[in-house]
XYZ file of C-alpha atoms in Angstrom:
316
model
C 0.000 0.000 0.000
C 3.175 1.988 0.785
C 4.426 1.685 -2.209
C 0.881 2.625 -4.263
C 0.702 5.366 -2.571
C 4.520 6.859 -2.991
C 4.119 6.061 -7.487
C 0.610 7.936 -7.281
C 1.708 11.262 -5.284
C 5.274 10.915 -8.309
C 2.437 10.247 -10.970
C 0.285 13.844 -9.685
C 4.036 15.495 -9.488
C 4.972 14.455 -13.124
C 1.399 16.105 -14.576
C 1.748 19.250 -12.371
C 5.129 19.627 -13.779
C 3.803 19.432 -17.238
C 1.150 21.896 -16.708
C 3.779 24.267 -15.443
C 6.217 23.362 -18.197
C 3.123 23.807 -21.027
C 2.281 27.266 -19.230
C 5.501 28.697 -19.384
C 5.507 27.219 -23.461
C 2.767 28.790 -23.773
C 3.443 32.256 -22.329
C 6.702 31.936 -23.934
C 5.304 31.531 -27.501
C 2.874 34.805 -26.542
C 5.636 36.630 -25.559
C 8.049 35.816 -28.747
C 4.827 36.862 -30.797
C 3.847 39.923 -28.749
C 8.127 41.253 -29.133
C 7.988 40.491 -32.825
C 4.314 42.598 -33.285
C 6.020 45.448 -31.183
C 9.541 45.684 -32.311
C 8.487 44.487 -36.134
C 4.828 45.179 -37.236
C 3.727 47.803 -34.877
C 6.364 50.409 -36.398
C 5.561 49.637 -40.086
C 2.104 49.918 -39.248
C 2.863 53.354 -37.390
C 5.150 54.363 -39.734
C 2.760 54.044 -42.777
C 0.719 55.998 -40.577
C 2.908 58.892 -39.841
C 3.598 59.366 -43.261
C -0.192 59.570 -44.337
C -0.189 62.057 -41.282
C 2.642 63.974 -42.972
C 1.500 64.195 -46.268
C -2.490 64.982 -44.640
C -0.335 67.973 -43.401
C 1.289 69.461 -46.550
C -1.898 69.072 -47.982
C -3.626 71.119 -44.886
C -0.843 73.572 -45.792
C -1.006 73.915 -48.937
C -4.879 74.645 -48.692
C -4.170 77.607 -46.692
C -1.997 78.675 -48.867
C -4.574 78.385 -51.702
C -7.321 80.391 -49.293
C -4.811 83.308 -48.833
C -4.462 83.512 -52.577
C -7.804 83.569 -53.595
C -8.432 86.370 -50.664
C -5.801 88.146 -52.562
C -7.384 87.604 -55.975
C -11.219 88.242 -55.336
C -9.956 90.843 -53.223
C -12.931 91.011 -50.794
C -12.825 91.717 -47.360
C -16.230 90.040 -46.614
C -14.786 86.792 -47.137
C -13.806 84.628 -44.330
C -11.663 81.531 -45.691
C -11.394 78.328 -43.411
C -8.332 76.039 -43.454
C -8.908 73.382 -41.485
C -5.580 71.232 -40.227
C -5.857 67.713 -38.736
C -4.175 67.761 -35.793
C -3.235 63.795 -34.582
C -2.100 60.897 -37.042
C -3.720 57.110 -36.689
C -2.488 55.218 -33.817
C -3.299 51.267 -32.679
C -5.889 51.459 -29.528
C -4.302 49.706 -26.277
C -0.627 49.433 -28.033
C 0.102 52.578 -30.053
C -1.073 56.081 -29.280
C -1.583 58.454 -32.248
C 1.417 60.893 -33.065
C -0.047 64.966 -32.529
C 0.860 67.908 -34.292
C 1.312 71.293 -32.813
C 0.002 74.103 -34.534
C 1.099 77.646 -33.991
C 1.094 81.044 -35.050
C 3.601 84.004 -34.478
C 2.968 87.512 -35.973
C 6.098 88.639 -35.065
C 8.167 86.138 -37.348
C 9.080 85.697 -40.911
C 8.977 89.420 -41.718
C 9.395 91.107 -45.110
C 10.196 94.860 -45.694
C 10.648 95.975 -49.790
C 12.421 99.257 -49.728
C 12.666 100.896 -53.383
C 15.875 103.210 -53.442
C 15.576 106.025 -56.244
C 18.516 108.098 -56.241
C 17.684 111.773 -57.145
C 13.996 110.894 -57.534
C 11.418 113.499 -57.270
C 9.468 111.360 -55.562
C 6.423 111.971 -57.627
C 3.729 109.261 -57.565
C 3.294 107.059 -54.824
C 6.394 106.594 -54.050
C 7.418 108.721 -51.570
C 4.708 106.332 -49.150
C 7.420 103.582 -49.030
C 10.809 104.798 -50.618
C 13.730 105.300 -47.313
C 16.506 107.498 -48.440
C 19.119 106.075 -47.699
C 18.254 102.972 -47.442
C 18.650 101.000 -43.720
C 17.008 98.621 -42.447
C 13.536 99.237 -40.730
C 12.177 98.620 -37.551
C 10.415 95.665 -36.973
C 6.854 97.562 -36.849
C 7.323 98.368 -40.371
C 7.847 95.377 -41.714
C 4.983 92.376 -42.998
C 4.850 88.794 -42.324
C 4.182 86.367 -39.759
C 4.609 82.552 -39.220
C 2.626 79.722 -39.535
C 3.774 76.253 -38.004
C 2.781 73.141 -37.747
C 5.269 70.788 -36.267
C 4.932 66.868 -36.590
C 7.264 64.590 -33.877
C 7.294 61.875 -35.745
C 8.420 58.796 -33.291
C 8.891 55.961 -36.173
C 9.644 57.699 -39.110
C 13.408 59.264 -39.544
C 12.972 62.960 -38.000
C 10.327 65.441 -37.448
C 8.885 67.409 -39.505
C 8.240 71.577 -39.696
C 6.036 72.852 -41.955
C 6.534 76.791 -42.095
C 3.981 79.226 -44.243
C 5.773 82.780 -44.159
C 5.244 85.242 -47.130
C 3.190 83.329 -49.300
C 5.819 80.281 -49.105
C 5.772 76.864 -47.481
C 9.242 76.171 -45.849
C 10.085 72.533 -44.556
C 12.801 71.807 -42.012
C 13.159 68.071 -40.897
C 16.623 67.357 -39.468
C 19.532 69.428 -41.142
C 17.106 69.685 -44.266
C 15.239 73.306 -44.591
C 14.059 74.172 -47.989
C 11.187 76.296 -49.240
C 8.727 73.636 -51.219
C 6.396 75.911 -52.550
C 7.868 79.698 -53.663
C 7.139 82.709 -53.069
C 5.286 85.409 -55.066
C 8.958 86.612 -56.206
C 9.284 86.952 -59.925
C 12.003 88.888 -62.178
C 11.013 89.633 -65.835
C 13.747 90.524 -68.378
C 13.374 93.618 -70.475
C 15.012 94.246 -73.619
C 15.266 97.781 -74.844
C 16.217 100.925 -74.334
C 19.849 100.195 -75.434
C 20.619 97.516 -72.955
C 18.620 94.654 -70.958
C 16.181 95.442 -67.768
C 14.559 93.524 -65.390
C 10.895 93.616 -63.796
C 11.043 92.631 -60.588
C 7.110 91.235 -58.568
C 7.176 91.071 -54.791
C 4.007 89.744 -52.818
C 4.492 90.378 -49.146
C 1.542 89.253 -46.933
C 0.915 90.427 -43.318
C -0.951 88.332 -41.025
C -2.386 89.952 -37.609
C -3.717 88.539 -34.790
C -2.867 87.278 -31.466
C 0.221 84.511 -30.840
C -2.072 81.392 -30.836
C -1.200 77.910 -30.599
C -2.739 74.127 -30.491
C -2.225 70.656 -30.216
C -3.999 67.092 -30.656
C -6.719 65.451 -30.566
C -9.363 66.970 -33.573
C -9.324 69.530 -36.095
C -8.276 72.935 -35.714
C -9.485 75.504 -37.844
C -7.528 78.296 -39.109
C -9.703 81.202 -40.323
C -8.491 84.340 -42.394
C -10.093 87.374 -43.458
C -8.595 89.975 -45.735
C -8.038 93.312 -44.228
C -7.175 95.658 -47.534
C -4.334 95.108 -50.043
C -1.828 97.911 -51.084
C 0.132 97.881 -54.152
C 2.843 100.210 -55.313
C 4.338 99.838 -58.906
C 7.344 102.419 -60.508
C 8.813 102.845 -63.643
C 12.140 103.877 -63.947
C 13.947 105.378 -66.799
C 17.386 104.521 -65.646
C 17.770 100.950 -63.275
C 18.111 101.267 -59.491
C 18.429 99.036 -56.346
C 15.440 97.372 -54.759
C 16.013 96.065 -51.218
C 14.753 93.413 -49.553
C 14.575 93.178 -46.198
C 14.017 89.930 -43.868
C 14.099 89.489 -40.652
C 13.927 85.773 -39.212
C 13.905 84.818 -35.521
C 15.512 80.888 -36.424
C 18.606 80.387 -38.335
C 17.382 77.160 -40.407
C 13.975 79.567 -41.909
C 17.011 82.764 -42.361
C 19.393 79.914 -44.617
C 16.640 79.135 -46.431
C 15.414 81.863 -47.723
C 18.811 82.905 -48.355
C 19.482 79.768 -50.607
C 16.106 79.749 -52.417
C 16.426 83.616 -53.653
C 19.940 83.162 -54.443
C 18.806 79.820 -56.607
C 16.444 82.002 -58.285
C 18.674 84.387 -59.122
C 21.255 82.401 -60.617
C 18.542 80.691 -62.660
C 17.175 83.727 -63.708
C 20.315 84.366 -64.990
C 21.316 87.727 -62.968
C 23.079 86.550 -59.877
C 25.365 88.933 -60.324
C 23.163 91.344 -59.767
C 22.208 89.871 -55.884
C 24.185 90.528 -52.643
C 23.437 89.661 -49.413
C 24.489 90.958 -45.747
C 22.784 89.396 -43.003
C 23.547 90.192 -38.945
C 22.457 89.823 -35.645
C 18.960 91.855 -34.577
C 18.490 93.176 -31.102
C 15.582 91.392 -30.256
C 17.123 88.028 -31.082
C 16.754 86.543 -34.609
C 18.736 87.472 -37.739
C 18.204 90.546 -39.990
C 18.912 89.733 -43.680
C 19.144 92.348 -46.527
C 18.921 91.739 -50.340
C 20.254 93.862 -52.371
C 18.862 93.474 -56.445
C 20.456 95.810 -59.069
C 19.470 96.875 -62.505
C 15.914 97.021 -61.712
C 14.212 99.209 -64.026
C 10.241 98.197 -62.830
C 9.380 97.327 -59.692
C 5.302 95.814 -58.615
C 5.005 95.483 -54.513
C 1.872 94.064 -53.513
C 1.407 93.586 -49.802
C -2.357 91.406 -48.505
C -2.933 91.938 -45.195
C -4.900 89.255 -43.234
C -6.501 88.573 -39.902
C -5.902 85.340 -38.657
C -7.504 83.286 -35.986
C -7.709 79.649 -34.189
C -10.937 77.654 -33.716
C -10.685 73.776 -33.110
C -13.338 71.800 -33.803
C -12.190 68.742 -31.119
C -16.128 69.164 -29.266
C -18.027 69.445 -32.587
């Protein structure tokens, strides 16, 4: 009986054992699965997602930029264009959260000044309203701009992204990488005649006022604008003269490129001889940047001014 008893308590010890054994299989299989869904599928999946979110953005961007212009073109102040931006990628509930953008707007950023210098002009026309003899560069008061932003922290894709609208352009800056994707309302025209070859040079400077707003995740924020007036000056000359362009940047990636996209243009326009640039430290932090353009014989300045505003629609 002794003996019975000793080979049934082994046989219960040899199937608890197994059941142990087959747990920790079985948790161990789980586990290997659950590692290779996090550390393999879930980024792909949140990748793919962050780039949708990414290019969802440009797009956002770009239709802003598209309500500004036709502002500008029907040149109404009773209309009240809506951009609205998504503000949060995809995610995967319980494992994943989405990735959120952060939208923001600063009036006091990305600001343009175009300063026509006519030596020994009589100042006749309009021109006296916006011609500084000599030329320096102007306060910050005087000047036209504002920024913007929407930055995405991408966590699986290579680096975040900025997207940056200033002056009628849509800057990018992800990692060392700042470019200007979609230019500005910047064009030289050659002129032949006169004895000699002239250029045309179109500016469109838009000022955007409002308060310093900003916004983040979850929902859709809505960015409304409404056109305040639009002022244009246009001169002939009958000799050439220097236009000047001033810029005044508070981050050293937006300041480069600007820098590199005008002097791009220039050399492709074929007169980058005609271009020089100083740039220096401002007082209030930031970067002042002057272009200097020669053998200008027309000059078109066009400056929209806007009111801008935030309202998210993350209740509606």
């Amino acid at each position: 009986m002794k003996g019975f008893k000793a080979s049934k308590r082994f046989s219960h010890s040899k199937k608890g054992v197994a059941a142990v054994i087959g747990t920790m299989l079985s948790l161990m299989v789980f586990l290997s699965i659950f590692v290779l869904i996090m550390s393999q599928i879930v980024p792909q999946w949140m990748q793919s997602y962050e780039a949708a979110y990414e290019n969802e953005v440009e797009w956002n961007m770009l239709s802003f930029d598209h309500a500004t212009t036709l502002s500008s073109l029907t040149n109404s102040t009773k209309l009240i264009m809506a951009s609205p931006f998504e503000m949060q990628s995809s995610g995967i509930p319980l494992i994943s959260p989405p990735t959120n953008g952060f939208l923001t707007f600063d009036p006091g950023d990305g600001l343009m000044f175009a300063n026509i210098f006519i030596p020994n002009s009589p100042g006749n026309g309009n021109g006296g309203s916006y011609i500084i003899n000599p030329p320096s560069f102007p306060s910050l008061s005087q000047m036209y701009g504002g920024s913007l932003k929407m930055f995405v922290p991408v966590r699986y894709l290579y680096s975040p992204e900025t997207l940056i609208y200033q002056n009628s352009a849509i800057m990018v800056t992800a990692g060392s990488s700042n470019s200007i994707r979609i230019s500005p309302e910047f064009k030289i025209i050659t002129i032949q005649g006169g004895g000699g070859t002239y250029y045309e040079l179109y500016i469109g400077l838009y000022a955007f006022y409002g308060s310093p707003a900003s916004s983040s995740g979850p929902g859709t924020q809505v960015v409304y604008t409404q056109l305040l007036g639009i002022q244009q000056y246009k001169e002939s000359y009958t000799g050439t003269n220097s236009v000047y362009l001033y810029l005044y940047e508070k981050y050293q990636p937006q300041a480069h490129a600007w820098v590199s996209w005008i002097w791009n243009y220039m050399n492709q326009t074929g007169i980058g001889n005609y271009l020089t640039v100083s740039s220096s430290p401002n007082s209030a932090g930031g970067y002042d940047i002057t272009f200097t353009i020669q053998n200008i014989a027309k000059v078109d300045v066009v400056i929209s001014s806007y009111e801008l505003s935030f309202h998210s629609l993350s209740n509606v």
